Amino acid sequence: MLARMEELKLVSRKRLNHDQRRVMISLTPGSRSLAKRMTPHIEEAYAEMERQLGPEFVEQCYATLDRIGQVLSSEGRADD
């Protein structure tokens, strides 16, 4: 995925001087511009979802997704 994003000039990679095994990934100005242009469309999609499903249901979905992320994150730390 990162290789494709790099081909599209959406991210850049730079090896860290102090640890050549690690790479810093940065957004390019082009990707920042793209995100800025997409934001209104994304916000409208979320607003439409809330209109169709209702704000309470959408909030429950967000809470459930947050909880799933917490569980998966804590399981990942247990494997370390």
PDB file of C-alpha atoms in Angstrom:
ATOM      1  CA  MET A   1       0.000   0.000   0.000  1.00  0.00           C
ATOM      2  CA  LEU A   2       2.773   2.466   0.875  1.00  0.00           C
ATOM      3  CA  ALA A   3       4.617   1.668  -2.344  1.00  0.00           C
ATOM      4  CA  ARG A   4       1.547   2.598  -4.373  1.00  0.00           C
ATOM      5  CA  MET A   5       1.016   5.774  -2.349  1.00  0.00           C
ATOM      6  CA  GLU A   6       4.652   6.677  -2.970  1.00  0.00           C
ATOM      7  CA  GLU A   7       4.207   6.079  -6.718  1.00  0.00           C
ATOM      8  CA  LEU A   8       1.237   8.445  -6.629  1.00  0.00           C
ATOM      9  CA  LYS A   9       3.390  11.005  -4.773  1.00  0.00           C
ATOM     10  CA  LEU A  10       1.077  10.931  -1.743  1.00  0.00           C
ATOM     11  CA  VAL A  11       3.790   9.954   0.751  1.00  0.00           C
ATOM     12  CA  SER A  12       7.548  10.147   0.970  1.00  0.00           C
ATOM     13  CA  ARG A  13       9.905   7.816   2.822  1.00  0.00           C
ATOM     14  CA  LYS A  14      13.153   8.701   4.541  1.00  0.00           C
ATOM     15  CA  ARG A  15      15.477   6.369   6.437  1.00  0.00           C
ATOM     16  CA  LEU A  16      16.344   7.572   9.906  1.00  0.00           C
ATOM     17  CA  ASN A  17      20.011   8.437  10.303  1.00  0.00           C
ATOM     18  CA  HIS A  18      20.302   6.918  13.770  1.00  0.00           C
ATOM     19  CA  ASP A  19      18.546   3.644  12.841  1.00  0.00           C
ATOM     20  CA  GLN A  20      18.637   2.574   9.198  1.00  0.00           C
ATOM     21  CA  ARG A  21      16.041  -0.127   9.895  1.00  0.00           C
ATOM     22  CA  ARG A  22      13.394   2.512  10.520  1.00  0.00           C
ATOM     23  CA  VAL A  23      11.687   4.710   7.943  1.00  0.00           C
ATOM     24  CA  MET A  24       9.827   7.953   8.468  1.00  0.00           C
ATOM     25  CA  ILE A  25       6.717   8.241   6.315  1.00  0.00           C
ATOM     26  CA  SER A  26       5.487  11.761   5.577  1.00  0.00           C
ATOM     27  CA  LEU A  27       2.542  13.165   3.698  1.00  0.00           C
ATOM     28  CA  THR A  28       3.451  15.181   0.625  1.00  0.00           C
ATOM     29  CA  PRO A  29       2.017  18.620  -0.115  1.00  0.00           C
ATOM     30  CA  GLY A  30      -0.080  16.949  -2.825  1.00  0.00           C
ATOM     31  CA  SER A  31      -1.659  14.520  -0.385  1.00  0.00           C
ATOM     32  CA  ARG A  32      -2.373  17.339   2.077  1.00  0.00           C
ATOM     33  CA  SER A  33      -4.068  19.267  -0.713  1.00  0.00           C
ATOM     34  CA  LEU A  34      -6.089  16.208  -1.705  1.00  0.00           C
ATOM     35  CA  ALA A  35      -7.229  15.680   1.879  1.00  0.00           C
ATOM     36  CA  LYS A  36      -8.275  19.319   2.109  1.00  0.00           C
ATOM     37  CA  ARG A  37     -10.338  19.019  -1.084  1.00  0.00           C
ATOM     38  CA  MET A  38     -11.935  15.740   0.060  1.00  0.00           C
ATOM     39  CA  THR A  39     -12.930  16.956   3.539  1.00  0.00           C
ATOM     40  CA  PRO A  40     -16.240  18.616   2.545  1.00  0.00           C
ATOM     41  CA  HIS A  41     -17.308  15.511   0.609  1.00  0.00           C
ATOM     42  CA  ILE A  42     -16.463  13.222   3.521  1.00  0.00           C
ATOM     43  CA  GLU A  43     -18.292  15.455   5.984  1.00  0.00           C
ATOM     44  CA  GLU A  44     -21.372  15.466   3.735  1.00  0.00           C
ATOM     45  CA  ALA A  45     -21.278  11.654   3.507  1.00  0.00           C
ATOM     46  CA  TYR A  46     -21.206  11.384   7.306  1.00  0.00           C
ATOM     47  CA  ALA A  47     -24.029  13.929   7.619  1.00  0.00           C
ATOM     48  CA  GLU A  48     -26.134  11.918   5.164  1.00  0.00           C
ATOM     49  CA  MET A  49     -25.436   8.726   7.084  1.00  0.00           C
ATOM     50  CA  GLU A  50     -26.579  10.455  10.261  1.00  0.00           C
ATOM     51  CA  ARG A  51     -29.740  11.750   8.535  1.00  0.00           C
ATOM     52  CA  GLN A  52     -30.618   8.247   7.345  1.00  0.00           C
ATOM     53  CA  LEU A  53     -29.700   6.300  10.487  1.00  0.00           C
ATOM     54  CA  GLY A  54     -30.240   8.859  13.209  1.00  0.00           C
ATOM     55  CA  PRO A  55     -27.645  10.485  15.453  1.00  0.00           C
ATOM     56  CA  GLU A  56     -28.145   8.047  18.342  1.00  0.00           C
ATOM     57  CA  PHE A  57     -27.499   4.992  16.184  1.00  0.00           C
ATOM     58  CA  VAL A  58     -24.449   6.585  14.576  1.00  0.00           C
ATOM     59  CA  GLU A  59     -23.063   7.486  18.016  1.00  0.00           C
ATOM     60  CA  GLN A  60     -23.567   3.877  19.160  1.00  0.00           C
ATOM     61  CA  CYS A  61     -21.676   2.683  16.077  1.00  0.00           C
ATOM     62  CA  TYR A  62     -18.781   5.032  16.819  1.00  0.00           C
ATOM     63  CA  ALA A  63     -18.678   3.877  20.439  1.00  0.00           C
ATOM     64  CA  THR A  64     -18.662   0.238  19.323  1.00  0.00           C
ATOM     65  CA  LEU A  65     -15.855   0.879  16.837  1.00  0.00           C
ATOM     66  CA  ASP A  66     -13.865   2.689  19.528  1.00  0.00           C
ATOM     67  CA  ARG A  67     -14.314  -0.284  21.843  1.00  0.00           C
ATOM     68  CA  ILE A  68     -13.234  -2.739  19.120  1.00  0.00           C
ATOM     69  CA  GLY A  69     -10.103  -0.631  18.547  1.00  0.00           C
ATOM     70  CA  GLN A  70      -9.310  -0.654  22.260  1.00  0.00           C
ATOM     71  CA  VAL A  71      -9.715  -4.422  22.516  1.00  0.00           C
ATOM     72  CA  LEU A  72      -7.592  -5.094  19.449  1.00  0.00           C
ATOM     73  CA  SER A  73      -4.952  -2.638  20.622  1.00  0.00           C
ATOM     74  CA  SER A  74      -4.713  -4.227  24.061  1.00  0.00           C
ATOM     75  CA  GLU A  75      -4.486  -7.698  22.506  1.00  0.00           C
ATOM     76  CA  GLY A  76      -1.611  -6.499  20.322  1.00  0.00           C
ATOM     77  CA  ARG A  77       0.276  -5.221  23.371  1.00  0.00           C
ATOM     78  CA  ALA A  78      -0.226  -8.542  25.141  1.00  0.00           C
ATOM     79  CA  ASP A  79       1.614 -10.276  22.270  1.00  0.00           C
ATOM     80  CA  ASP A  80       4.721  -8.058  22.687  1.00  0.00           C
TER      81      ASP A  80
END
